[in-house]
Amino acid sequence: MKSVNTDFSYTSQDKEAGLWSFLRDIPHGFFLTVETGYPQQGAVTQDLYEQGWSGINITADANGYEMAQALRPDDRNIYAHVAESETISPQNGVAVLSLEAICRYYAPAVFELLYLGETVDKAAVIRSLQWQLHRPRVVLVQLEAADSLAWEALLTQHHYCFMQRFGHQRVYLAAEQLNVLMADLAQCRCDAATLAQQHEILKGEQARILNELQDVYGSKAWRITLPLRLASHYGKALWRQFRNRLAT
């Protein structure tokens, strides 16, 4: 199996507009990667790791495995191929495991991110997981140059919705998470409407108070008593100065 030597790197703009919008507020999430290449600074899983995440990295690339072991001590790094049938690869003697077998022992039932690398057999990996038992909230798929997307129907069957594409990556969201997002959006809209109503009420109160003050300032009584108010104000100031001088 061909391997790649870099995990996908995100610019700051990508992080704001793409996958990061789903993940950035989760302080200690869990990811599972399959053949996503070498961890490096700026790569999405490395950034998540530095943010406090941990997870499982599966690769049949010996160099990638050794690097993950060195750079990701809090992760579980597995040296294996992923396919539907569990066996030993005749090409290189590396174990072949199903994603379900790995998740059964090492992953929570619901976790934040499944990330499939460019060169992995995506259809085989998807078929090797029991999606009703293990549900990543987000699935990130890195595409090959001429990817037919034949595997996408398998994700759809398991109730994952395509959200967006940026670069050579496609983001899918579990349908149940989409429902949560829609509920949050509806609540935000409700809160915004309530705030708008309160703002209009406050504007009305402010206008009423200003009108009343203008009526007071323009009244005859206000003008007549102006000398008394000035005398009271400056008289108090003079009295304080006099009292301070007596004290010294």
XYZ file of C-alpha atoms in Angstrom:
248
model
C 0.000 0.000 0.000
C 1.338 3.415 -0.927
C 1.897 5.795 1.986
C 1.967 9.540 2.232
C 4.507 11.463 4.252
C 2.436 14.306 5.605
C -0.778 14.698 7.498
C -3.033 17.344 5.943
C -2.092 20.860 7.057
C -4.601 23.617 7.703
C -4.171 27.338 7.234
C -5.741 29.632 9.829
C -8.476 30.441 7.324
C -9.222 26.736 6.794
C -9.504 26.265 10.530
C -12.057 29.026 10.830
C -14.098 28.085 7.772
C -13.837 24.320 7.574
C -13.424 21.364 9.887
C -12.322 23.544 12.786
C -15.795 25.071 13.060
C -17.034 21.659 14.241
C -14.123 20.809 16.529
C -12.426 23.921 17.911
C -14.600 24.250 21.045
C -14.009 20.656 22.198
C -11.103 20.718 24.675
C -10.415 16.969 25.059
C -11.792 15.136 22.053
C -10.977 11.718 20.627
C -9.832 11.042 17.056
C -9.133 7.925 15.032
C -6.903 8.189 11.967
C -6.256 5.621 9.246
C -3.205 6.096 7.009
C -3.119 9.884 7.367
C 0.657 10.115 7.127
C 3.299 11.566 9.401
C 2.294 13.858 12.275
C 3.800 17.302 11.889
C 3.347 20.864 13.108
C 0.253 22.405 11.544
C -1.361 19.065 10.676
C -4.942 18.814 11.876
C -4.392 15.853 14.202
C -1.202 17.400 15.582
C -3.050 20.636 16.315
C -5.826 18.670 18.003
C -3.262 16.688 19.994
C -1.633 19.904 21.208
C -5.101 21.200 22.122
C -5.547 18.260 24.507
C -7.041 15.622 22.260
C -5.854 12.019 22.028
C -6.781 9.023 19.958
C -5.753 6.130 17.762
C -3.403 6.314 14.789
C -3.411 3.286 12.473
C -0.755 2.921 9.799
C 1.093 0.173 7.947
C 3.966 2.557 7.209
C 6.860 1.693 9.519
C 8.351 5.196 9.512
C 4.971 6.790 10.187
C 4.378 4.389 13.056
C 7.762 5.121 14.648
C 7.219 8.865 14.310
C 3.771 8.627 15.879
C 5.236 6.607 18.746
C 7.820 9.333 19.336
C 5.566 12.387 18.916
C 2.251 11.088 20.275
C 2.946 9.396 23.629
C -0.663 9.926 24.743
C -2.062 8.232 21.619
C -2.472 4.550 20.883
C -0.486 3.887 17.712
C -1.247 0.666 15.839
C 0.988 -0.829 13.157
C -1.536 -2.511 10.855
C -3.566 -2.409 7.670
C -7.326 -1.888 7.941
C -9.704 -4.098 5.940
C -12.865 -6.139 6.378
C -11.118 -9.469 7.016
C -8.540 -9.945 9.762
C -5.399 -11.715 8.596
C -1.695 -11.134 7.928
C -0.667 -9.222 4.819
C 1.240 -11.531 2.463
C 3.127 -8.528 1.042
C 4.823 -7.298 4.210
C 3.682 -9.541 7.062
C 1.806 -6.691 8.753
C -1.405 -7.519 10.591
C -4.696 -6.717 8.863
C -7.422 -5.643 11.306
C -10.987 -4.455 10.949
C -11.822 -1.002 12.229
C -14.543 -2.580 14.355
C -12.035 -4.807 16.156
C -9.862 -1.799 16.954
C -12.786 0.350 18.090
C -14.202 -2.469 20.202
C -11.103 -2.482 22.385
C -9.798 1.056 22.233
C -12.448 3.598 21.173
C -15.513 5.022 22.920
C -18.929 4.325 21.422
C -19.201 7.963 20.333
C -16.115 9.977 19.471
C -15.346 13.219 17.698
C -13.365 12.489 14.525
C -12.639 9.675 12.092
C -10.006 10.744 9.562
C -9.346 8.578 6.484
C -6.147 9.271 4.565
C -5.707 9.689 0.836
C -4.348 6.246 -0.028
C -6.456 4.048 2.232
C -9.099 1.751 0.709
C -11.967 3.892 1.943
C -14.755 1.472 1.020
C -13.020 -1.393 2.838
C -12.442 0.725 5.941
C -16.046 1.947 6.011
C -17.402 -1.587 5.593
C -15.142 -2.854 8.391
C -16.865 -0.745 11.074
C -20.213 -1.427 12.748
C -21.515 2.116 12.559
C -24.488 1.483 14.816
C -22.042 0.624 17.627
C -19.349 3.246 17.042
C -20.307 6.728 15.856
C -17.714 9.358 14.998
C -19.417 12.742 15.037
C -17.334 13.975 12.105
C -15.747 11.980 9.276
C -12.955 13.694 7.345
C -11.902 12.031 4.088
C -8.793 13.025 2.172
C -9.356 12.441 -1.544
C -7.078 10.982 -4.163
C -6.443 13.044 -7.284
C -9.060 11.125 -9.306
C -11.340 9.891 -6.543
C -14.622 8.477 -7.876
C -16.401 8.934 -4.512
C -17.848 5.435 -4.914
C -17.399 4.938 -1.172
C -19.586 7.960 -0.340
C -22.803 5.944 -0.706
C -21.622 3.722 2.153
C -21.338 6.726 4.463
C -24.767 7.926 3.378
C -26.232 4.514 4.207
C -24.912 4.930 7.730
C -26.621 8.331 8.036
C -23.742 10.700 7.423
C -24.378 13.983 5.635
C -21.888 15.714 3.373
C -21.217 19.156 4.847
C -18.509 20.793 2.755
C -15.382 20.330 0.700
C -12.224 22.347 1.011
C -9.176 21.449 -1.023
C -8.932 17.663 -1.351
C -10.928 16.999 1.813
C -14.604 16.239 2.326
C -16.329 16.646 5.690
C -19.283 14.497 6.744
C -21.418 14.939 9.839
C -23.447 12.258 11.612
C -27.154 12.937 11.097
C -27.808 13.011 14.836
C -25.158 15.723 15.218
C -26.777 17.707 12.425
C -30.027 17.612 14.401
C -28.190 18.993 17.441
C -26.688 21.789 15.345
C -30.102 22.671 13.933
C -31.595 22.767 17.441
C -28.744 25.009 18.617
C -29.279 27.266 15.613
C -32.995 27.518 16.365
C -32.198 28.394 19.989
C -29.694 31.032 18.853
C -32.322 32.556 16.595
C -34.819 32.559 19.469
C -32.271 34.189 21.786
C -31.436 36.766 19.110
C -35.124 37.616 18.685
C -35.516 38.030 22.456
C -32.449 40.279 22.636
C -33.767 42.363 19.746
C -37.090 42.843 21.547
C -35.311 43.820 24.768
C -33.132 46.248 22.815
C -36.211 47.933 21.335
C -37.784 48.214 24.795
C -34.607 49.810 26.193
C -34.461 52.237 23.271
C -38.054 53.259 24.024
C -37.268 53.763 27.717
C -34.198 55.818 26.850
C -36.235 58.058 24.540
C -38.917 58.519 27.204
C -36.373 59.513 29.870
C -34.641 61.961 27.506
C -37.979 63.585 26.677
C -38.817 63.956 30.362
C -35.402 65.493 31.072
C -35.845 67.951 28.217
C -39.232 68.947 29.662
C -37.629 69.477 33.066
C -34.678 71.473 31.705
C -37.016 73.652 29.653
C -39.453 74.367 32.478
C -39.814 77.796 34.147
C -39.194 76.324 37.602
C -35.851 74.893 36.482
C -34.709 78.291 35.211
C -35.883 80.135 38.355
C -34.090 77.772 40.732
C -30.828 77.777 38.748
C -29.148 80.436 41.005
C -30.041 78.439 44.109
C -28.580 75.252 42.664
C -25.372 77.056 41.678
C -25.075 78.620 45.115
C -25.616 75.256 46.748
C -23.017 73.567 44.535
C -20.282 76.181 44.931
C -21.204 76.836 48.561
C -20.498 73.223 49.440
C -17.138 73.426 47.668
C -16.189 76.617 49.529
C -17.266 75.099 52.843
C -15.030 72.059 52.254
C -12.045 74.314 51.477
C -12.708 76.385 54.623
C -12.992 73.274 56.778
C -9.741 71.868 55.372
C -7.901 75.111 56.151
C -9.162 75.026 59.755
C -7.932 71.464 60.070
C -4.383 72.516 59.087
